[in-house]
N, CA, C and O of each residue as an XYZ file, in Angstrom:
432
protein
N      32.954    -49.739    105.141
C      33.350    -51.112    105.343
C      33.564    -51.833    104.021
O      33.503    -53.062    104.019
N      33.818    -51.146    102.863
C      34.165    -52.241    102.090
C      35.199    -52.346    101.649
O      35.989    -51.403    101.603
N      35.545    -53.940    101.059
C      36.246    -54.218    100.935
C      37.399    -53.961     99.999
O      38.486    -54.530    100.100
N      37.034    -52.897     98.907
C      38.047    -52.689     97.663
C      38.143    -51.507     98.423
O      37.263    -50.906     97.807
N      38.560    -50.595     99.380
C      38.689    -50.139     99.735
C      40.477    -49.661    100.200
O      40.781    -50.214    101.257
N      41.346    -49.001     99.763
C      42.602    -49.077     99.837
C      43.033    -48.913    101.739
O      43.646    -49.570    102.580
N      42.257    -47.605    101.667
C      43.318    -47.131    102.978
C      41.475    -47.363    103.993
O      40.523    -47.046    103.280
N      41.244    -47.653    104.857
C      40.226    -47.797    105.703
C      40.363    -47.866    107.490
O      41.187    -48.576    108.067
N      39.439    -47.033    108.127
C      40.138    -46.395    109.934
C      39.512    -48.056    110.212
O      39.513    -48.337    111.410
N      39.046    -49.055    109.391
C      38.618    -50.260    110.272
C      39.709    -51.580    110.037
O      39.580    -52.692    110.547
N      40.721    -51.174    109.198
C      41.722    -52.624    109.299
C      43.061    -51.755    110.106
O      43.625    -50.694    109.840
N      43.172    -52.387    110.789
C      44.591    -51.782    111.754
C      45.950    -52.313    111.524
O      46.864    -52.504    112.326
N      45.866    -52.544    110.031
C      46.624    -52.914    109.285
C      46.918    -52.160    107.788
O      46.377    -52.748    106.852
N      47.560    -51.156    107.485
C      47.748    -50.747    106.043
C      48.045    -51.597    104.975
O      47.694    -51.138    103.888
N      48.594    -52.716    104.945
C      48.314    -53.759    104.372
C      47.244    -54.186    103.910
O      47.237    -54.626    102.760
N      46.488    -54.173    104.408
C      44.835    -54.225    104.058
C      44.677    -56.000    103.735
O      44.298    -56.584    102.720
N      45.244    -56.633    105.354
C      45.261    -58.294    104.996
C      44.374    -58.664    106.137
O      44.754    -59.660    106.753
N      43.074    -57.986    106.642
C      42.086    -58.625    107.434
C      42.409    -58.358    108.715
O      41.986    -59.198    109.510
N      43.073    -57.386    109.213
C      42.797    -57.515    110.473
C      42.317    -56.108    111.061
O      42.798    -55.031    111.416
N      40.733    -56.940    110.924
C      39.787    -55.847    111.157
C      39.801    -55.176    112.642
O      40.126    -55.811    113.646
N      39.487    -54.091    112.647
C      38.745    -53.666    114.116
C      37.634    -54.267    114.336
O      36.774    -54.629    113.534
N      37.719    -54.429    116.258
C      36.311    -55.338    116.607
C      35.019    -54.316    116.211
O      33.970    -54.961    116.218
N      34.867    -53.210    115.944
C      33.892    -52.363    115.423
C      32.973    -53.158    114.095
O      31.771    -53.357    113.918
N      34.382    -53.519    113.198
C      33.483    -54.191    111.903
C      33.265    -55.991    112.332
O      32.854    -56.794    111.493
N      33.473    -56.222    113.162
C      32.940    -57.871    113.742
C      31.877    -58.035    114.303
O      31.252    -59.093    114.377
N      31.424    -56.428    114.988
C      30.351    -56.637    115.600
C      29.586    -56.096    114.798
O      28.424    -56.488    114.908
N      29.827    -55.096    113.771
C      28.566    -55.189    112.811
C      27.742    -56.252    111.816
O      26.571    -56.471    111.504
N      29.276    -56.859    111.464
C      29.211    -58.067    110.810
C      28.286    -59.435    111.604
O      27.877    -60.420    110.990
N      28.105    -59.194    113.042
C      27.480    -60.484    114.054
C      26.085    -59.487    113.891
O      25.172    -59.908    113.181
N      25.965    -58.279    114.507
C      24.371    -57.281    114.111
C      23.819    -58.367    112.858
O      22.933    -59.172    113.147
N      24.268    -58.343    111.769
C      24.007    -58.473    110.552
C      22.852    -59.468    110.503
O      21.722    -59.296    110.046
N      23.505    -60.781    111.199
C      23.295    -62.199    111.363
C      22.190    -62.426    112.939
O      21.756    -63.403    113.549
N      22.100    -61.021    113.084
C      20.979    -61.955    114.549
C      22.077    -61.897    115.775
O      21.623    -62.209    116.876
N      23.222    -61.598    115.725
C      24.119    -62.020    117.024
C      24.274    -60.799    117.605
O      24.526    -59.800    116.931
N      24.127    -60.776    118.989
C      25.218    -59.820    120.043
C      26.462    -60.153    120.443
O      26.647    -61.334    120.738
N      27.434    -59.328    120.531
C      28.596    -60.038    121.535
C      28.320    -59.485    122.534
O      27.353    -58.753    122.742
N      29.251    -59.827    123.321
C      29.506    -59.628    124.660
C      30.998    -59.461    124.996
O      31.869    -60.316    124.835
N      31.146    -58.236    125.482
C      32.621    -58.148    125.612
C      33.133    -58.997    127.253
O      32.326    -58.994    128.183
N      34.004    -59.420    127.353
C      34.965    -60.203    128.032
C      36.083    -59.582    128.443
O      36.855    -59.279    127.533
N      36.528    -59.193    129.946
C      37.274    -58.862    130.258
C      38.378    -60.182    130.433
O      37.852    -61.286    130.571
N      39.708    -60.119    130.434
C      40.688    -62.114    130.656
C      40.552    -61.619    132.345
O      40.056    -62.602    132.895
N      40.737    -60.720    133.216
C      40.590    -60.930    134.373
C      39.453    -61.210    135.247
O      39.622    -61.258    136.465
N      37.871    -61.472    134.516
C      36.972    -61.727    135.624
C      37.034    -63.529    134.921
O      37.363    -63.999    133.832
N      36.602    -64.024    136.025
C      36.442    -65.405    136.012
C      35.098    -65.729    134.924
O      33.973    -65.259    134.755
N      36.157    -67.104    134.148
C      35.372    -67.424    132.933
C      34.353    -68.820    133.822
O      33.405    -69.390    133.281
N      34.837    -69.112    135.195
C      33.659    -69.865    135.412
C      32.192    -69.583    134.994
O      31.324    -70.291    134.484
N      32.234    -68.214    135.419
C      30.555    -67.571    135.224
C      29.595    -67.263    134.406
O      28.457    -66.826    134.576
N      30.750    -67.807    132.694
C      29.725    -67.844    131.770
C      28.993    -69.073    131.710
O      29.193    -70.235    132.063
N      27.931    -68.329    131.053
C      26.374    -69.691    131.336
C      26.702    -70.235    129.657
O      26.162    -69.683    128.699
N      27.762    -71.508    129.495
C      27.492    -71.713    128.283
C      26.854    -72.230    127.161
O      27.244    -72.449    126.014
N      25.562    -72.413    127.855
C      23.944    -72.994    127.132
C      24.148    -71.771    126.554
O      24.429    -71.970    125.372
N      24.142    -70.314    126.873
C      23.660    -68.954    126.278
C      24.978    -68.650    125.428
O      25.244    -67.471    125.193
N      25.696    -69.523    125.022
C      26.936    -69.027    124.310
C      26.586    -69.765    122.898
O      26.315    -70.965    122.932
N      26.590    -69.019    121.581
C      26.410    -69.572    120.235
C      28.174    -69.792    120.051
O      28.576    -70.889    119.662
N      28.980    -68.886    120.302
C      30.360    -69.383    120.114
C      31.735    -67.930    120.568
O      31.200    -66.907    120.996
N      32.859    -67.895    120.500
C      33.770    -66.901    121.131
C      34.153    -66.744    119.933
O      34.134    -67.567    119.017
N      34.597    -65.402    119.934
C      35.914    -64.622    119.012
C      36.629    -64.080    119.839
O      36.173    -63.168    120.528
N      37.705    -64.436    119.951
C      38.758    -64.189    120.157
C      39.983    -63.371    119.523
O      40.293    -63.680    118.372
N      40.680    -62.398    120.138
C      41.742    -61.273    119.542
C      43.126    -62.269    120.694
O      43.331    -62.229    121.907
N      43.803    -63.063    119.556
C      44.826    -63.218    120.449
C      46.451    -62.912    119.583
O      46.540    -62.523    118.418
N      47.365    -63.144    120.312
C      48.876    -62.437    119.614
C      49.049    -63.932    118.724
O      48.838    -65.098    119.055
N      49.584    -63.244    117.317
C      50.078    -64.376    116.319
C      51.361    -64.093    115.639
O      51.657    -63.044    115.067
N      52.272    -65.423    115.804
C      53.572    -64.771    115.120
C      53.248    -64.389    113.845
O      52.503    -65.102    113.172
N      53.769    -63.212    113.353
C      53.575    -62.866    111.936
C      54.569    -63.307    110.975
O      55.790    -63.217    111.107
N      53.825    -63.866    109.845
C      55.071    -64.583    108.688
C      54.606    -63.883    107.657
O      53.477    -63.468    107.399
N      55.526    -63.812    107.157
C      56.279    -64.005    105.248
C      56.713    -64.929    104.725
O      57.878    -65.326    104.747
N      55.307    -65.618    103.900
C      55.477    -66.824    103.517
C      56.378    -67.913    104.624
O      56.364    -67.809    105.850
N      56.953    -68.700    104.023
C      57.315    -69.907    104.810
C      57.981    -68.789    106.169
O      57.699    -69.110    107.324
N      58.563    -67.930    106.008
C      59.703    -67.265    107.117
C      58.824    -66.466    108.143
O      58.242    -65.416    107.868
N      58.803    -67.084    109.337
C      58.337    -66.735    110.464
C      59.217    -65.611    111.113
O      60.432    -65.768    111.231
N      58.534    -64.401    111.557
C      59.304    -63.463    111.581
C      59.637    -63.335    113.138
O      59.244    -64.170    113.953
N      60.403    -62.206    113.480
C      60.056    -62.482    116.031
C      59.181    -61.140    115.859
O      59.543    -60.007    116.180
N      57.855    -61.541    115.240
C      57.563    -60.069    115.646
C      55.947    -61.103    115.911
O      55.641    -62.217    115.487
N      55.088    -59.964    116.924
C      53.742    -60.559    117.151
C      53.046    -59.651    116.450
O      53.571    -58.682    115.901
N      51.266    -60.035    116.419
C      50.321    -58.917    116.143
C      49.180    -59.858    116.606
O      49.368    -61.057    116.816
N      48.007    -59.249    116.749
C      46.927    -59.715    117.038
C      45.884    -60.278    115.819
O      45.585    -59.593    114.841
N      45.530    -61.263    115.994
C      44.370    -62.394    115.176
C      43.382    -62.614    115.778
O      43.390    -62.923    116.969
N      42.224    -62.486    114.993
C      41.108    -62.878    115.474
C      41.077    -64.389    115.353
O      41.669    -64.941    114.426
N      40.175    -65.300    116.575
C      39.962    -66.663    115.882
C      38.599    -66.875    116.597
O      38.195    -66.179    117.529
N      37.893    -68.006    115.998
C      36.780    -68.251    116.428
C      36.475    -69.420    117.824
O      37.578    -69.943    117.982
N      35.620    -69.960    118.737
C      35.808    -70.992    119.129
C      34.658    -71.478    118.843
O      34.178    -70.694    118.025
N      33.653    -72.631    119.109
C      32.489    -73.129    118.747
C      32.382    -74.782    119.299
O      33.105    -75.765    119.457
N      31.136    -74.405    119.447
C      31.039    -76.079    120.202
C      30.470    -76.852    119.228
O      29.696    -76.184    118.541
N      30.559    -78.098    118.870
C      29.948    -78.864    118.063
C      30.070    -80.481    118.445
O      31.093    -81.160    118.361
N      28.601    -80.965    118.936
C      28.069    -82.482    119.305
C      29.387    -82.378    120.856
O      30.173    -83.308    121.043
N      29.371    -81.152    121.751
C      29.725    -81.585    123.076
C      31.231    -81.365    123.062
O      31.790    -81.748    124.090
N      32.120    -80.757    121.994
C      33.167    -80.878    121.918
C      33.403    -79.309    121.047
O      32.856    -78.867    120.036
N      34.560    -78.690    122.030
C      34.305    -77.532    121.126
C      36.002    -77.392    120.370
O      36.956    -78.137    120.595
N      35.970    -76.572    119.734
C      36.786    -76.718    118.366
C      37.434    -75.092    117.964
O      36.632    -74.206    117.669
N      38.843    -74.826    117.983
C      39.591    -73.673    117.415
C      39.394    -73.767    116.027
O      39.790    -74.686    115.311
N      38.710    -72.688    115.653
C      38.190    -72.407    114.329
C      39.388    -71.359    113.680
O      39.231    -70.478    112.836
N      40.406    -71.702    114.252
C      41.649    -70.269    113.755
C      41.939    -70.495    112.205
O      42.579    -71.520    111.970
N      41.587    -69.728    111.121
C      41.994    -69.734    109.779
C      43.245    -69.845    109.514
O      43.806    -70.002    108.429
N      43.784    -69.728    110.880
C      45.545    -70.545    109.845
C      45.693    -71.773    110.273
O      46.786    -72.299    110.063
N      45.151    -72.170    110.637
C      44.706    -73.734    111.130
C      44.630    -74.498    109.832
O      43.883    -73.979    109.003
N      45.320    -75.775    109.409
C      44.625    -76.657    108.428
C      43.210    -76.788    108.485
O      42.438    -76.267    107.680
N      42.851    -77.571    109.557
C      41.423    -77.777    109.994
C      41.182    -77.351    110.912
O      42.090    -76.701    111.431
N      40.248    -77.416    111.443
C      39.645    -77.033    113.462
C      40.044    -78.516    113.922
O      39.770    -79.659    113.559
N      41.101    -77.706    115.245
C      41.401    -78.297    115.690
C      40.815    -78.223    117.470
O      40.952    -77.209    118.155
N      40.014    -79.816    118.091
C      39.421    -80.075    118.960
C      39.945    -79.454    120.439
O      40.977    -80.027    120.789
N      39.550    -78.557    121.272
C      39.980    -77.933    122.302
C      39.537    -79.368    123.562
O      40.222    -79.947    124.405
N      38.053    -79.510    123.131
C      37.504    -80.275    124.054
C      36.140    -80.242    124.718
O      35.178    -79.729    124.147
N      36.040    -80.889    126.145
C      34.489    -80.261    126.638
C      34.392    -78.963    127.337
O      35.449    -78.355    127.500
N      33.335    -78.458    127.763
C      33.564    -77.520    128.707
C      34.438    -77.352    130.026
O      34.814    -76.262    130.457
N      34.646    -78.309    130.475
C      35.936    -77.966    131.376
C      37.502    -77.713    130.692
O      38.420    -76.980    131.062
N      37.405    -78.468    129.759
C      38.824    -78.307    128.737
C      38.696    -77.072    128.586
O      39.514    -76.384    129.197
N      37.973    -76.580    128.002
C      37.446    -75.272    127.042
C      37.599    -73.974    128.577
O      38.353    -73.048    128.277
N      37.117    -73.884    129.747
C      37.509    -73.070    130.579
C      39.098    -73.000    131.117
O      39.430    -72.161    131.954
């Protein structure tokens, strides 16, 4: 897993520009005290208990650019979600800032 590392079976990217396998995310959450929990998108997200949720990562499709030039091609990005004072918040790093999703009903 490290990072000066040229060619590595954990970025699914030869580029070597962060886009890790969920293998090194969940070691990286081990690290810190966290479990995930994997998430299927077809069972109903009513049923998470989200008192027991510290926050989501998410693998979703992102247009891929070169510099300013947005290309038609997709790939997958990780992003974070997180609740903070009742309001939870897209933590996506190509984001200027986190931007506010909402409360828990927004957020389902």
């Amino acid at each position: 897993l490290s990072p000066s590392t040229l060619v590595t079976p954990h970025k699914k990217s030869m580029l070597g520009n962060g886009n890790y396998d969920v293998n090194v995310i969940m070691a990286a959450l081990q690290t810190r005290g966290f479990e995930a929990v994997w998430w299927d998108k077809r069972r109903d997200v009513g049923s998470i208990e989200l008192s027991n949720v510290t926050g989501f990562i998410l693998n979703v499709p992102s247009n891929l650019r070169w510099g300013p030039l947005r290309l038609p091609l997709k790939r997958q990005h990780w992003i974070g979600v997180r609740e903070v004072g009742g309001v939870y918040y897209n933590l996506d790093s190509k984001l200027r800032s986190p931007q506010p999703i909402g409360n828990p009903d927004e957020l389902r």
